[in-house]
Amino acid sequence: MYRFIKRALDILLSLAGLLLLWPLLLILAILIRIDSPGPAIFKQVRLGKDGKEFTMHKFRTMCQNAEGTGSGVYSMKGDPRVTRMGKILRLGFDELPQLWDILRGKMSFVGPRPPLTYHPWSVDRYTPEQFKMFSVRPGITGWAQVNGRKAVEWNRRIEMNVWYTEHMSLWLDLKILFMTVGSVLGNKDNANVEKTADEASEVHK
């Protein structure tokens, strides 16, 4: 029952957010374009509900074609590829375009963060237990994000994602949202630790 309520709230809140915040979104997009060459919106294919691919939208925080510079797909602390505007946007503003992803039914406000199609590993290499994390729509924030975020190794992140799907409720979602506000304001655990980005892939080789 809560899944239907959750989706209804996602639609109402994302629509309200887009209507209220469109001036801010426009201003941020213009500032991004002024600050560095390239599009304001960064599009990336991720794994969503049922393990299906979808295109996720974010404000661009790194230099154009950053993934092809040889520094990896994840940014580390002090990454020189992050733009001046990017440092500001990473306080949480970079996720605002995902309101559109929520409205179109690809994401939710709360749920497991959608992983890349190839990292930590491809969709066919998730165990049946791990694949449970794809039983719900991915979220802008989630249980793993408020319990270590990028400092947590991937296998543990997935365990927390699965736990969330098995305990999902309105009260848990509200708790995660309140904890997210604290994490964002403190910019806590917002830099990938190198081993968290690499160790999981080594395990699944």
PDB file of C-alpha atoms in Angstrom:
ATOM      1  CA  MET A   1       0.000   0.000   0.000  1.00  0.00           C
ATOM      2  CA  TYR A   2       2.774   2.428   0.936  1.00  0.00           C
ATOM      3  CA  ARG A   3       4.361   2.020  -2.509  1.00  0.00           C
ATOM      4  CA  PHE A   4       1.296   3.664  -4.083  1.00  0.00           C
ATOM      5  CA  ILE A   5       1.293   6.452  -1.481  1.00  0.00           C
ATOM      6  CA  LYS A   6       5.023   6.931  -1.987  1.00  0.00           C
ATOM      7  CA  ARG A   7       4.585   7.298  -5.753  1.00  0.00           C
ATOM      8  CA  ALA A   8       1.735   9.774  -5.316  1.00  0.00           C
ATOM      9  CA  LEU A   9       3.856  11.878  -2.956  1.00  0.00           C
ATOM     10  CA  ASP A  10       6.772  11.701  -5.412  1.00  0.00           C
ATOM     11  CA  ILE A  11       4.587  13.065  -8.218  1.00  0.00           C
ATOM     12  CA  LEU A  12       3.074  15.864  -6.149  1.00  0.00           C
ATOM     13  CA  LEU A  13       6.322  16.975  -4.507  1.00  0.00           C
ATOM     14  CA  SER A  14       8.491  16.765  -7.632  1.00  0.00           C
ATOM     15  CA  LEU A  15       5.927  18.722  -9.656  1.00  0.00           C
ATOM     16  CA  ALA A  16       5.671  21.350  -6.916  1.00  0.00           C
ATOM     17  CA  GLY A  17       9.451  21.507  -6.706  1.00  0.00           C
ATOM     18  CA  LEU A  18       9.876  22.059 -10.432  1.00  0.00           C
ATOM     19  CA  LEU A  19       7.201  24.766 -10.496  1.00  0.00           C
ATOM     20  CA  LEU A  20       8.649  26.598  -7.506  1.00  0.00           C
ATOM     21  CA  LEU A  21      12.335  26.180  -8.263  1.00  0.00           C
ATOM     22  CA  TRP A  22      12.441  26.711 -12.036  1.00  0.00           C
ATOM     23  CA  PRO A  23      13.918  30.252 -11.655  1.00  0.00           C
ATOM     24  CA  LEU A  24      16.729  28.848  -9.497  1.00  0.00           C
ATOM     25  CA  LEU A  25      17.295  25.967 -11.929  1.00  0.00           C
ATOM     26  CA  LEU A  26      17.552  28.430 -14.801  1.00  0.00           C
ATOM     27  CA  ILE A  27      20.006  30.678 -12.939  1.00  0.00           C
ATOM     28  CA  LEU A  28      22.199  27.718 -11.967  1.00  0.00           C
ATOM     29  CA  ALA A  29      22.204  26.441 -15.550  1.00  0.00           C
ATOM     30  CA  ILE A  30      23.335  29.846 -16.826  1.00  0.00           C
ATOM     31  CA  LEU A  31      26.086  30.106 -14.197  1.00  0.00           C
ATOM     32  CA  ILE A  32      27.370  26.641 -15.098  1.00  0.00           C
ATOM     33  CA  ARG A  33      27.623  27.613 -18.768  1.00  0.00           C
ATOM     34  CA  ILE A  34      29.425  30.841 -17.874  1.00  0.00           C
ATOM     35  CA  ASP A  35      31.837  29.102 -15.508  1.00  0.00           C
ATOM     36  CA  SER A  36      33.104  26.411 -17.902  1.00  0.00           C
ATOM     37  CA  PRO A  37      32.545  25.141 -21.456  1.00  0.00           C
ATOM     38  CA  GLY A  38      29.946  22.426 -21.930  1.00  0.00           C
ATOM     39  CA  PRO A  39      26.290  21.698 -21.258  1.00  0.00           C
ATOM     40  CA  ALA A  40      24.667  22.636 -17.957  1.00  0.00           C
ATOM     41  CA  ILE A  41      23.029  19.226 -17.583  1.00  0.00           C
ATOM     42  CA  PHE A  42      25.062  16.040 -17.202  1.00  0.00           C
ATOM     43  CA  LYS A  43      23.283  12.910 -18.431  1.00  0.00           C
ATOM     44  CA  GLN A  44      24.353   9.441 -17.402  1.00  0.00           C
ATOM     45  CA  VAL A  45      22.874   5.971 -17.893  1.00  0.00           C
ATOM     46  CA  ARG A  46      22.198   4.243 -14.579  1.00  0.00           C
ATOM     47  CA  LEU A  47      20.454   1.081 -13.384  1.00  0.00           C
ATOM     48  CA  GLY A  48      16.943   1.706 -12.080  1.00  0.00           C
ATOM     49  CA  LYS A  49      13.944  -0.311 -10.962  1.00  0.00           C
ATOM     50  CA  ASP A  50      14.081  -3.989 -11.963  1.00  0.00           C
ATOM     51  CA  GLY A  51      17.664  -3.415 -13.079  1.00  0.00           C
ATOM     52  CA  LYS A  52      16.553  -1.549 -16.197  1.00  0.00           C
ATOM     53  CA  GLU A  53      18.675   1.235 -17.640  1.00  0.00           C
ATOM     54  CA  PHE A  54      17.517   4.847 -17.558  1.00  0.00           C
ATOM     55  CA  THR A  55      19.094   8.252 -18.126  1.00  0.00           C
ATOM     56  CA  MET A  56      19.685  10.212 -14.935  1.00  0.00           C
ATOM     57  CA  HIS A  57      20.078  14.008 -14.998  1.00  0.00           C
ATOM     58  CA  LYS A  58      22.324  16.182 -12.836  1.00  0.00           C
ATOM     59  CA  PHE A  59      23.835  19.622 -13.050  1.00  0.00           C
ATOM     60  CA  ARG A  60      27.358  19.280 -14.437  1.00  0.00           C
ATOM     61  CA  THR A  61      29.947  19.782 -11.686  1.00  0.00           C
ATOM     62  CA  MET A  62      33.071  18.693 -13.553  1.00  0.00           C
ATOM     63  CA  CYS A  63      34.854  19.831 -16.692  1.00  0.00           C
ATOM     64  CA  GLN A  64      33.401  18.565 -19.971  1.00  0.00           C
ATOM     65  CA  ASN A  65      34.328  14.946 -20.850  1.00  0.00           C
ATOM     66  CA  ALA A  66      35.820  14.469 -17.363  1.00  0.00           C
ATOM     67  CA  GLU A  67      35.279  10.699 -17.476  1.00  0.00           C
ATOM     68  CA  GLY A  68      37.642  10.423 -20.432  1.00  0.00           C
ATOM     69  CA  THR A  69      40.569  12.169 -18.751  1.00  0.00           C
ATOM     70  CA  GLY A  70      41.983   8.974 -17.269  1.00  0.00           C
ATOM     71  CA  SER A  71      41.186   9.947 -13.673  1.00  0.00           C
ATOM     72  CA  GLY A  72      38.284   7.507 -13.331  1.00  0.00           C
ATOM     73  CA  VAL A  73      34.512   7.788 -13.184  1.00  0.00           C
ATOM     74  CA  TYR A  74      34.450   8.783  -9.526  1.00  0.00           C
ATOM     75  CA  SER A  75      35.776  12.043  -8.146  1.00  0.00           C
ATOM     76  CA  MET A  76      38.045  12.000  -5.125  1.00  0.00           C
ATOM     77  CA  LYS A  77      38.711  14.721  -2.554  1.00  0.00           C
ATOM     78  CA  GLY A  78      40.381  17.697  -4.217  1.00  0.00           C
ATOM     79  CA  ASP A  79      39.659  16.400  -7.733  1.00  0.00           C
ATOM     80  CA  PRO A  80      40.939  19.090 -10.140  1.00  0.00           C
ATOM     81  CA  ARG A  81      38.202  18.199 -12.637  1.00  0.00           C
ATOM     82  CA  VAL A  82      35.545  19.748 -10.375  1.00  0.00           C
ATOM     83  CA  THR A  83      34.693  23.264 -11.579  1.00  0.00           C
ATOM     84  CA  ARG A  84      34.328  26.364  -9.412  1.00  0.00           C
ATOM     85  CA  MET A  85      30.547  26.170  -9.760  1.00  0.00           C
ATOM     86  CA  GLY A  86      30.776  22.434  -9.213  1.00  0.00           C
ATOM     87  CA  LYS A  87      32.126  22.913  -5.701  1.00  0.00           C
ATOM     88  CA  ILE A  88      29.033  24.951  -4.847  1.00  0.00           C
ATOM     89  CA  LEU A  89      26.617  22.645  -6.647  1.00  0.00           C
ATOM     90  CA  ARG A  90      27.953  19.615  -4.763  1.00  0.00           C
ATOM     91  CA  LEU A  91      26.388  20.959  -1.596  1.00  0.00           C
ATOM     92  CA  GLY A  92      23.261  19.269  -2.967  1.00  0.00           C
ATOM     93  CA  PHE A  93      22.168  21.584  -5.757  1.00  0.00           C
ATOM     94  CA  ASP A  94      23.573  19.270  -8.450  1.00  0.00           C
ATOM     95  CA  GLU A  95      20.809  16.746  -7.734  1.00  0.00           C
ATOM     96  CA  LEU A  96      17.937  19.191  -8.417  1.00  0.00           C
ATOM     97  CA  PRO A  97      17.421  18.119 -12.086  1.00  0.00           C
ATOM     98  CA  GLN A  98      16.485  14.693 -10.737  1.00  0.00           C
ATOM     99  CA  LEU A  99      13.122  16.187  -9.802  1.00  0.00           C
ATOM    100  CA  TRP A 100      12.341  15.611 -13.482  1.00  0.00           C
ATOM    101  CA  ASP A 101      13.495  11.981 -13.192  1.00  0.00           C
ATOM    102  CA  ILE A 102      11.148  11.547 -10.232  1.00  0.00           C
ATOM    103  CA  LEU A 103       8.207  13.096 -12.053  1.00  0.00           C
ATOM    104  CA  ARG A 104       8.692  10.822 -15.062  1.00  0.00           C
ATOM    105  CA  GLY A 105       8.702   7.742 -12.835  1.00  0.00           C
ATOM    106  CA  LYS A 106      12.359   6.745 -13.053  1.00  0.00           C
ATOM    107  CA  MET A 107      13.345   7.784  -9.533  1.00  0.00           C
ATOM    108  CA  SER A 108      11.985   8.563  -6.079  1.00  0.00           C
ATOM    109  CA  PHE A 109      13.015  11.046  -3.404  1.00  0.00           C
ATOM    110  CA  VAL A 110      14.154   8.161  -1.200  1.00  0.00           C
ATOM    111  CA  GLY A 111      15.575   4.851  -2.395  1.00  0.00           C
ATOM    112  CA  PRO A 112      18.877   3.159  -3.240  1.00  0.00           C
ATOM    113  CA  ARG A 113      21.166   5.409  -5.273  1.00  0.00           C
ATOM    114  CA  PRO A 114      21.164   4.113  -8.880  1.00  0.00           C
ATOM    115  CA  PRO A 115      24.529   2.525  -9.729  1.00  0.00           C
ATOM    116  CA  LEU A 116      26.376   2.828 -13.004  1.00  0.00           C
ATOM    117  CA  THR A 117      25.675   0.118 -15.566  1.00  0.00           C
ATOM    118  CA  TYR A 118      29.245  -1.183 -15.293  1.00  0.00           C
ATOM    119  CA  HIS A 119      30.349  -0.259 -11.765  1.00  0.00           C
ATOM    120  CA  PRO A 120      30.666  -1.712  -9.198  1.00  0.00           C
ATOM    121  CA  TRP A 121      29.763  -4.469 -11.655  1.00  0.00           C
ATOM    122  CA  SER A 122      27.300  -5.180 -14.476  1.00  0.00           C
ATOM    123  CA  VAL A 123      23.674  -5.989 -13.694  1.00  0.00           C
ATOM    124  CA  ASP A 124      24.050  -9.706 -14.480  1.00  0.00           C
ATOM    125  CA  ARG A 125      26.682 -10.080 -11.744  1.00  0.00           C
ATOM    126  CA  TYR A 126      24.477  -9.022  -8.823  1.00  0.00           C
ATOM    127  CA  THR A 127      23.566 -11.980  -6.637  1.00  0.00           C
ATOM    128  CA  PRO A 128      19.827 -12.730  -6.185  1.00  0.00           C
ATOM    129  CA  GLU A 129      20.044 -11.193  -2.714  1.00  0.00           C
ATOM    130  CA  GLN A 130      21.807  -8.065  -3.988  1.00  0.00           C
ATOM    131  CA  PHE A 131      19.341  -7.701  -6.858  1.00  0.00           C
ATOM    132  CA  LYS A 132      16.592  -7.022  -4.307  1.00  0.00           C
ATOM    133  CA  MET A 133      17.817  -3.413  -4.215  1.00  0.00           C
ATOM    134  CA  PHE A 134      16.282  -2.988  -7.667  1.00  0.00           C
ATOM    135  CA  SER A 135      12.792  -3.917  -6.428  1.00  0.00           C
ATOM    136  CA  VAL A 136      12.082  -0.213  -5.763  1.00  0.00           C
ATOM    137  CA  ARG A 137      12.762   2.985  -7.665  1.00  0.00           C
ATOM    138  CA  PRO A 138      16.209   4.460  -7.008  1.00  0.00           C
ATOM    139  CA  GLY A 139      16.341   7.645  -4.968  1.00  0.00           C
ATOM    140  CA  ILE A 140      18.047  10.997  -4.719  1.00  0.00           C
ATOM    141  CA  THR A 141      18.983   9.916  -1.204  1.00  0.00           C
ATOM    142  CA  GLY A 142      18.803   6.619   0.622  1.00  0.00           C
ATOM    143  CA  TRP A 143      19.691   4.592   3.707  1.00  0.00           C
ATOM    144  CA  ALA A 144      23.272   4.012   2.532  1.00  0.00           C
ATOM    145  CA  GLN A 145      23.698   7.739   1.831  1.00  0.00           C
ATOM    146  CA  VAL A 146      22.922   8.687   5.434  1.00  0.00           C
ATOM    147  CA  ASN A 147      25.032   5.853   6.854  1.00  0.00           C
ATOM    148  CA  GLY A 148      28.440   6.518   5.427  1.00  0.00           C
ATOM    149  CA  ARG A 149      27.621   7.654   1.899  1.00  0.00           C
ATOM    150  CA  LYS A 150      30.692   7.462  -0.358  1.00  0.00           C
ATOM    151  CA  ALA A 151      33.010   6.319   2.447  1.00  0.00           C
ATOM    152  CA  VAL A 152      31.302   2.895   2.603  1.00  0.00           C
ATOM    153  CA  GLU A 153      32.565  -0.038   0.523  1.00  0.00           C
ATOM    154  CA  TRP A 154      30.168  -1.142  -2.217  1.00  0.00           C
ATOM    155  CA  ASN A 155      29.193  -4.532  -0.811  1.00  0.00           C
ATOM    156  CA  ARG A 156      28.117  -2.859   2.426  1.00  0.00           C
ATOM    157  CA  ARG A 157      26.240  -0.144   0.517  1.00  0.00           C
ATOM    158  CA  ILE A 158      24.282  -2.805  -1.334  1.00  0.00           C
ATOM    159  CA  GLU A 159      23.478  -4.601   1.936  1.00  0.00           C
ATOM    160  CA  MET A 160      22.026  -1.359   3.287  1.00  0.00           C
ATOM    161  CA  ASN A 161      20.069  -0.813   0.057  1.00  0.00           C
ATOM    162  CA  VAL A 162      18.541  -4.283   0.375  1.00  0.00           C
ATOM    163  CA  TRP A 163      17.720  -3.634   4.041  1.00  0.00           C
ATOM    164  CA  TYR A 164      15.881  -0.478   2.992  1.00  0.00           C
ATOM    165  CA  THR A 165      13.715  -2.327   0.454  1.00  0.00           C
ATOM    166  CA  GLU A 166      12.710  -4.797   3.156  1.00  0.00           C
ATOM    167  CA  HIS A 167      11.836  -2.098   5.714  1.00  0.00           C
ATOM    168  CA  MET A 168      10.540   0.722   3.512  1.00  0.00           C
ATOM    169  CA  SER A 169       7.918   2.877   5.253  1.00  0.00           C
ATOM    170  CA  LEU A 170       6.806   6.474   5.519  1.00  0.00           C
ATOM    171  CA  TRP A 171       8.569   6.891   8.856  1.00  0.00           C
ATOM    172  CA  LEU A 172      11.823   5.445   7.536  1.00  0.00           C
ATOM    173  CA  ASP A 173      11.671   7.720   4.494  1.00  0.00           C
ATOM    174  CA  LEU A 174      11.077  10.762   6.710  1.00  0.00           C
ATOM    175  CA  LYS A 175      13.991   9.740   8.925  1.00  0.00           C
ATOM    176  CA  ILE A 176      16.259   9.416   5.890  1.00  0.00           C
ATOM    177  CA  LEU A 177      15.187  12.831   4.568  1.00  0.00           C
ATOM    178  CA  PHE A 178      15.915  14.526   7.902  1.00  0.00           C
ATOM    179  CA  MET A 179      19.285  12.751   8.155  1.00  0.00           C
ATOM    180  CA  THR A 180      20.052  13.789   4.582  1.00  0.00           C
ATOM    181  CA  VAL A 181      19.589  17.463   5.436  1.00  0.00           C
ATOM    182  CA  GLY A 182      22.223  17.107   8.156  1.00  0.00           C
ATOM    183  CA  SER A 183      24.629  15.260   5.860  1.00  0.00           C
ATOM    184  CA  VAL A 184      24.250  17.820   3.065  1.00  0.00           C
ATOM    185  CA  LEU A 185      24.662  20.837   5.349  1.00  0.00           C
ATOM    186  CA  GLY A 186      27.788  19.285   6.820  1.00  0.00           C
ATOM    187  CA  ASN A 187      28.989  18.033   3.405  1.00  0.00           C
ATOM    188  CA  LYS A 188      29.664  14.756   5.195  1.00  0.00           C
ATOM    189  CA  ASP A 189      31.197  11.746   3.385  1.00  0.00           C
ATOM    190  CA  ASN A 190      30.900  13.498   0.021  1.00  0.00           C
ATOM    191  CA  ALA A 191      34.216  12.307  -1.393  1.00  0.00           C
ATOM    192  CA  ASN A 192      34.866   8.807  -2.664  1.00  0.00           C
ATOM    193  CA  VAL A 193      37.510   6.871  -0.816  1.00  0.00           C
ATOM    194  CA  GLU A 194      39.614   5.120  -3.435  1.00  0.00           C
ATOM    195  CA  LYS A 195      39.133   1.641  -1.972  1.00  0.00           C
ATOM    196  CA  THR A 196      35.332   2.002  -1.957  1.00  0.00           C
ATOM    197  CA  ALA A 197      35.424   2.575  -5.701  1.00  0.00           C
ATOM    198  CA  ASP A 198      37.816  -0.297  -6.441  1.00  0.00           C
ATOM    199  CA  GLU A 199      37.581  -3.094  -3.863  1.00  0.00           C
ATOM    200  CA  ALA A 200      34.100  -4.259  -4.794  1.00  0.00           C
ATOM    201  CA  SER A 201      35.104  -4.810  -8.420  1.00  0.00           C
ATOM    202  CA  GLU A 202      38.081  -6.859  -7.287  1.00  0.00           C
ATOM    203  CA  VAL A 203      35.786  -9.105  -5.239  1.00  0.00           C
ATOM    204  CA  HIS A 204      33.534  -9.788  -8.243  1.00  0.00           C
ATOM    205  CA  LYS A 205      36.272 -10.534 -10.772  1.00  0.00           C
TER     206      LYS A 205
END
